[in-house]
Coordinates of C-alpha atoms and ligand atoms in Angstrom, one line a residue:
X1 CA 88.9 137.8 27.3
X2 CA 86.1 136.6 24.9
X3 CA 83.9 139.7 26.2
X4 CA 86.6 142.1 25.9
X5 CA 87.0 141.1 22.4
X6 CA 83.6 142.1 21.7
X7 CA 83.8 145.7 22.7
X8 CA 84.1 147.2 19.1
X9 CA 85.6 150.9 20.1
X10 CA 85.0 152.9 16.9
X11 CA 81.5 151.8 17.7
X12 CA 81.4 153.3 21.4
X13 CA 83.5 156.3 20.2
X14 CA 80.8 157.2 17.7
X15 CA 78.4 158.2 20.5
X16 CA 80.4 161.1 21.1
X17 CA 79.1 164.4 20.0
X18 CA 80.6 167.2 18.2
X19 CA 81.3 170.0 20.8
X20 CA 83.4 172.3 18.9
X21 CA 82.8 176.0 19.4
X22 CA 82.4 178.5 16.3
X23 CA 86.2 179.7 15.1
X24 CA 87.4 183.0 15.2
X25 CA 84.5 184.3 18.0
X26 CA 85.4 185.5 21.6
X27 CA 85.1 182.2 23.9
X28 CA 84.0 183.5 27.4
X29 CA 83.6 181.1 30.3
X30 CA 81.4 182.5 33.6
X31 CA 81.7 181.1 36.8
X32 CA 79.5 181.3 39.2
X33 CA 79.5 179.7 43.0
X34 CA 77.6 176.8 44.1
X35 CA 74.7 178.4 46.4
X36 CA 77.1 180.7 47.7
X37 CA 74.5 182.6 49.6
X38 CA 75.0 180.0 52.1
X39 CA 78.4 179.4 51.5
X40 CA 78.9 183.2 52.1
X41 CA 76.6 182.7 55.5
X42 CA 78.9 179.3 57.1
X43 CA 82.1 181.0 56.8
X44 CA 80.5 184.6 58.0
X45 CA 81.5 186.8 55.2
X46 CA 80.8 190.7 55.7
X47 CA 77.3 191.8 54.4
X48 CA 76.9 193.2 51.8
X49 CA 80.9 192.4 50.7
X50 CA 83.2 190.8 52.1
X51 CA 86.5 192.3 50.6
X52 CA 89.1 189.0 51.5
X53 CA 86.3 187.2 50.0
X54 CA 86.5 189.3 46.6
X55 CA 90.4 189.3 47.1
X56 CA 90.3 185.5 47.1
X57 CA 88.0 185.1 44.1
X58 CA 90.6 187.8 42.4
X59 CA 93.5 185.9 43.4
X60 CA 92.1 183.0 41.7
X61 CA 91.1 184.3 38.3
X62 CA 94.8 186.0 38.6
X63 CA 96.1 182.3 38.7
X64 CA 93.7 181.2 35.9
X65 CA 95.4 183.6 33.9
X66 CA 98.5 182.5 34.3
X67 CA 97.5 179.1 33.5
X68 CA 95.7 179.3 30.6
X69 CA 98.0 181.8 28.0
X70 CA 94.8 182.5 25.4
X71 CA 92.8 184.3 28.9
X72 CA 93.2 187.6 27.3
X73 CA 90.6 189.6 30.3
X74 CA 88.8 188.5 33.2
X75 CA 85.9 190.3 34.8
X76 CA 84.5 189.4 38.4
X77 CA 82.1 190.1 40.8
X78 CA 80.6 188.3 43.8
X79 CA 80.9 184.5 43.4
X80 CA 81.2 184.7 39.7
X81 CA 83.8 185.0 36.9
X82 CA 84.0 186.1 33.2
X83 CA 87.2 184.5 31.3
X84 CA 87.5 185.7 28.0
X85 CA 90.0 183.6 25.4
X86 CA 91.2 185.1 22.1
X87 CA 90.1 185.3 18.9
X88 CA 91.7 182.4 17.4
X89 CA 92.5 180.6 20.5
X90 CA 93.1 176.4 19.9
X91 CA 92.9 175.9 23.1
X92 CA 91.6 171.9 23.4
X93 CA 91.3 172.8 19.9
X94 CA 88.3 174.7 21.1
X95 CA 86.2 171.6 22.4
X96 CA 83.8 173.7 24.9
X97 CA 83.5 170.8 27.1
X98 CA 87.0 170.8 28.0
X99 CA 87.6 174.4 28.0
X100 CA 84.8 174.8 30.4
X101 CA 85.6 171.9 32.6
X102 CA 89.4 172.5 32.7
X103 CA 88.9 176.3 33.9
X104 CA 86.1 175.9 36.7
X105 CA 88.4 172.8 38.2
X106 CA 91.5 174.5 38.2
X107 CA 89.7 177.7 39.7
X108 CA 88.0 175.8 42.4
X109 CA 90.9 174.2 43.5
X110 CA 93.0 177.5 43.6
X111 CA 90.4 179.0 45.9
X112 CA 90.9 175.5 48.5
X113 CA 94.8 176.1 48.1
X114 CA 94.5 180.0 48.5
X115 CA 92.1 179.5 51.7
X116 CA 94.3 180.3 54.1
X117 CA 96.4 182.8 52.8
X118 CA 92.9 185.2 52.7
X119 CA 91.3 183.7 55.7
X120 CA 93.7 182.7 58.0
X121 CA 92.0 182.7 61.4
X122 CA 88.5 180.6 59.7
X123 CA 88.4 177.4 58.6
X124 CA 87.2 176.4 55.3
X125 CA 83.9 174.2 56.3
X126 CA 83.1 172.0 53.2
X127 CA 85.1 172.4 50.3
X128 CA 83.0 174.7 47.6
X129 CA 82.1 174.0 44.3
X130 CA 81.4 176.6 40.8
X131 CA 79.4 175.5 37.8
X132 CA 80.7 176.9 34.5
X133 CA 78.9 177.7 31.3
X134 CA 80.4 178.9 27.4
X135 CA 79.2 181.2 25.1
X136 CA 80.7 182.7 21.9
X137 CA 80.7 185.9 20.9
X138 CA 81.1 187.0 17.0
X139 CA 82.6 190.6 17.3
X140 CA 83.9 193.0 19.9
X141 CA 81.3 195.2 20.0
X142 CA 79.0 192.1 21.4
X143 CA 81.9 191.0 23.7
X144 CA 82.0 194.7 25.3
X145 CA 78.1 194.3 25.4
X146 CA 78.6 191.0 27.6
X147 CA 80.7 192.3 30.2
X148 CA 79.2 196.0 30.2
X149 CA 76.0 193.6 31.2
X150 CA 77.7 192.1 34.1
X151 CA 79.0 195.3 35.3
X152 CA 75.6 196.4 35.3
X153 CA 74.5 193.7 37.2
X154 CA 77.3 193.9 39.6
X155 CA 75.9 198.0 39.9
X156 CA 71.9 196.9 40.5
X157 CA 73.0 193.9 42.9
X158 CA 75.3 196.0 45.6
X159 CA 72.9 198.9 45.3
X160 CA 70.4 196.8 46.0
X161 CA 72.5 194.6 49.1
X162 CA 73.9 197.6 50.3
X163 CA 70.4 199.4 51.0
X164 CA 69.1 195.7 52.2
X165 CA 71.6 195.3 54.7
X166 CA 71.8 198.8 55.9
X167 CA 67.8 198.2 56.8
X168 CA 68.5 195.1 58.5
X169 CA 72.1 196.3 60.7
X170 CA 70.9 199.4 61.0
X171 CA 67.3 199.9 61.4
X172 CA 66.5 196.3 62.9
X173 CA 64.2 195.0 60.2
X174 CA 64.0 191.6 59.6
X175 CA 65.0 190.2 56.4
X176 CA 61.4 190.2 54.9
X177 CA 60.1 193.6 55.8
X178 CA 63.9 194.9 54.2
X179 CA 62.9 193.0 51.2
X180 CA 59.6 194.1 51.1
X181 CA 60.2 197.8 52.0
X182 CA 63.3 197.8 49.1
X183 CA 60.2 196.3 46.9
X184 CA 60.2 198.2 43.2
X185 CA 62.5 201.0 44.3
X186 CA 63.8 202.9 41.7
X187 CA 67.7 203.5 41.6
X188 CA 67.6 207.1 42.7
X189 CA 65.2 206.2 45.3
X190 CA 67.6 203.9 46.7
X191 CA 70.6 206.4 46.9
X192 CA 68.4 208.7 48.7
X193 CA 67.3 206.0 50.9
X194 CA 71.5 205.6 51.7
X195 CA 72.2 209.5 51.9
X196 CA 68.9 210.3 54.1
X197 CA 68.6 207.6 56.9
X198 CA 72.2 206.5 56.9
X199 CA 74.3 209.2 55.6
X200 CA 76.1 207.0 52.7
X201 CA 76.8 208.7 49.3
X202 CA 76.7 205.4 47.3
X203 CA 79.8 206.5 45.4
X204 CA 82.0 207.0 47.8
X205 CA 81.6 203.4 48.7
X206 CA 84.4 200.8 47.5
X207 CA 85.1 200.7 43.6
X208 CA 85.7 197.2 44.0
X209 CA 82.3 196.7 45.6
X210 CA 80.5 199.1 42.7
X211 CA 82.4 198.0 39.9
X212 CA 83.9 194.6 40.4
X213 CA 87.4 193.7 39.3
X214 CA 89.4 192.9 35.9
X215 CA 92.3 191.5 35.4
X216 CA 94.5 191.5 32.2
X217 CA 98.7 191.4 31.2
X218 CA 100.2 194.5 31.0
X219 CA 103.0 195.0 28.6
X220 CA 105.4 196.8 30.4
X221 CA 107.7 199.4 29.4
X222 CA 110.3 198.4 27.0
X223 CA 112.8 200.5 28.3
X224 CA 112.9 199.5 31.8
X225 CA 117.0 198.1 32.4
X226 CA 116.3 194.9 32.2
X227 CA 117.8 193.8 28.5
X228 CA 120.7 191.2 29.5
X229 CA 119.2 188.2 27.6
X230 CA 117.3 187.6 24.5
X231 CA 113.8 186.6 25.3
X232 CA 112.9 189.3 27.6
X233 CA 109.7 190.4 25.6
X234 CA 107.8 187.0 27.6
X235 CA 109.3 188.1 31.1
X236 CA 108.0 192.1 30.8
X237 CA 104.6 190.3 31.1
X238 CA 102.0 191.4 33.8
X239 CA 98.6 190.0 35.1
X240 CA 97.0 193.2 36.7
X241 CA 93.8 193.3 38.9
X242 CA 91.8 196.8 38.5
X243 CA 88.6 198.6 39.1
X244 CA 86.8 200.5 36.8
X245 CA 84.4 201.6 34.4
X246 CA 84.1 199.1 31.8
X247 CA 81.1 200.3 29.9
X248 CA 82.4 203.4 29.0
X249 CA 84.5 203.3 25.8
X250 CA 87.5 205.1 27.7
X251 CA 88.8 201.8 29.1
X252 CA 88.8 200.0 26.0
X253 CA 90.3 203.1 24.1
X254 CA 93.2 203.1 27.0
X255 CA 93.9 199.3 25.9
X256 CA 93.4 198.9 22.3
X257 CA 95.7 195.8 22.7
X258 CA 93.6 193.7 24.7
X259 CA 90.9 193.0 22.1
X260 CA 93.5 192.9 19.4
Ligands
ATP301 P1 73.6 179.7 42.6 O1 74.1 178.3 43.0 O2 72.3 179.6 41.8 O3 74.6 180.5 41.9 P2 74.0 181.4 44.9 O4 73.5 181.3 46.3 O5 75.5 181.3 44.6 O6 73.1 180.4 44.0 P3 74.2 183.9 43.4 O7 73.1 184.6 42.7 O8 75.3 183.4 42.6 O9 73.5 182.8 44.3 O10 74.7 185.0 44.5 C1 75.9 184.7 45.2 C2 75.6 185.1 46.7 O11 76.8 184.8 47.4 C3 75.3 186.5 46.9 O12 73.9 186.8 46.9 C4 75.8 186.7 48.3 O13 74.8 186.4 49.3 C5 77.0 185.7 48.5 N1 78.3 186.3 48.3 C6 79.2 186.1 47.3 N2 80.3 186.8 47.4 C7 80.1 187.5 48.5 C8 81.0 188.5 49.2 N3 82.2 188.8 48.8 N4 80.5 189.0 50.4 C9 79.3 188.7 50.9 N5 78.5 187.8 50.3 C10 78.9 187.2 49.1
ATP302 P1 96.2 165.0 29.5 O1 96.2 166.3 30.1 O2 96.1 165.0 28.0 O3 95.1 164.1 30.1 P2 97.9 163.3 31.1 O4 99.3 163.5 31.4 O5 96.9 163.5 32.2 O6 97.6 164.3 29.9 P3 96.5 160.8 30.6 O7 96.4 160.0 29.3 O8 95.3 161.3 31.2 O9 97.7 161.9 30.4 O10 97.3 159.8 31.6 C1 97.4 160.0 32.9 C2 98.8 159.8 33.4 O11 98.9 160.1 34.7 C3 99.2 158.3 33.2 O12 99.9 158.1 32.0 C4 100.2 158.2 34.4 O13 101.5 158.6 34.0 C5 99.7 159.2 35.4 N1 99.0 158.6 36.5 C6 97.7 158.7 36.7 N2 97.3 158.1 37.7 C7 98.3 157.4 38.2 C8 98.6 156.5 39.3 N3 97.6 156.2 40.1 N4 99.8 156.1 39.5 C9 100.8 156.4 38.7 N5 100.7 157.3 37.6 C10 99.5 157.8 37.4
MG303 MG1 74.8 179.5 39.3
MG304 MG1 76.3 181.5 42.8
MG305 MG1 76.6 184.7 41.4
MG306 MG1 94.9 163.2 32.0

């Protein structure tokens, strides 16, 4: 007891640091799998994309929106995840510690539960892990910029995978000579590659694979028959899961509410 007395705990609090993130910004939380290149190899997803895979990542930011009421728009591709909060969210009075950690636990442990339900004949070998990272945006027009970046990425990386992996299913290269033959390619060099030696028009492939997925609540329609009690406005609530352009403006011009 005489030790216990001795712990002062205003004096070990005060090694705490600030962590706050700026108010009134766009808080966005990525994702991203633990080495899931070899995660993705020891449970044999499809190459380039597996699509349950996808579905199960989907399933889980659907979930995470759910959860967390400030998620206004999610944006994911591969083993990765946007999650962007409102404006003037408090959520964990905007400690970006907490928001992080809170959001990549409770998404990892959705894609354990969910498993099954997407991969019912393969078990799940070790369990997987994300790391998550916070930044804050200032306006909307850097906020589009962010996730018009990832969709960009998501373009150049399944361009890139699909070409790869054709060489190596298709034309028996190994996994060097693909990379080196793919080596400084240009973009239209690589969609002739697809159309010449293996017949693929590149956009004609999946939109979830080009484009990746979002997910955001949709008001519905006010006059659907549903008005028996008061607080129906919460229930006529949505999360859906689409695939599209969202570097064009036109999305953002069809849903003026969700940056609102
Ligand atoms: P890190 O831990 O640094 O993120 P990583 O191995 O997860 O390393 P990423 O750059 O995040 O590397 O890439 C994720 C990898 O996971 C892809 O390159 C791909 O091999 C694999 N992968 C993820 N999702 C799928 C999917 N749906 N289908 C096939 N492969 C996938
Ligand atoms: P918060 O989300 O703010 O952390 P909390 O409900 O998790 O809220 P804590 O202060 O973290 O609150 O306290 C954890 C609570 O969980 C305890 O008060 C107790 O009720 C319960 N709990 C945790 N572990 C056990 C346990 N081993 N046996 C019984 N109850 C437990
Ligand atoms: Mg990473
Ligand atoms: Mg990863
Ligand atoms: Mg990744
Ligand atoms: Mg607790």
């Amino acid at each position: 007891t005489e030790e216990v007395e001795k712990i002062k705990p205003e004096f070990v609090r005060s090694f705490q640091f600030e962590n706050k993130l700026m108010p009134s910004t766009w808080i966005v939380i990525r994702i991203d799998g633990c080495h899931f290149h070899r995660f993705s190899e020891v449970h044999e997803f499809e190459k380039p994309n597996d699509k349950q895979a996808l579905n199960l990542m989907n399933s889980c930011a659907v979930a995470v929106l759910e959860e967390i009421q400030d998620i206004i728009f999610t944006y994911g591709v591969s083993d990765e995840y946007s999650f962007v909060l409102k404006k003037d969210s408090q959520f964990y009075q905007r400690r970006a510690s907490e928001i992080v950690s809170v959001t990549v636990s409770f998404f990892s442990s959705m894609y354990v539960m969910k498993w099954k339900e997407f991969f019912p004949q393969k078990e799940l070998k070790y369990p997987p892990s994300f790391d998550g990272r916070v930044v804050c945006y200032p306006s909307s027009k850097i906020l589009l910029d962010y996730l018009a970046w990832r969709q960009v990425d998501c373009h150049i990386n399944n361009q890139y995978n699909t070409c790869f992996w054709m060489l190596v299913k298709k034309k028996g290269k190994s996994k060097s000579e693909a990379q080196h033959y793919l080596k400084g390619t240009q973009a239209k060099e690589k969609n002739e590659l697809l159309i010449k030696e293996f017949g693929i028009d590149y956009n004609e492939l999946e939109i979830m694979f080009r484009q990746g997925s979002l997910a955001f609540w949709q008001k519905e329609d006010k006059n659907m028959t549903h008005e028996s009690k008061g607080s129906v406005q919460n229930s006529l609530k949505k999360v859906i899961v689409e695939h599209c352009d969202i570097i064009k403006p036109n999305f953002w011009e069809a849903h003026p509410s969700i940056l609102d």
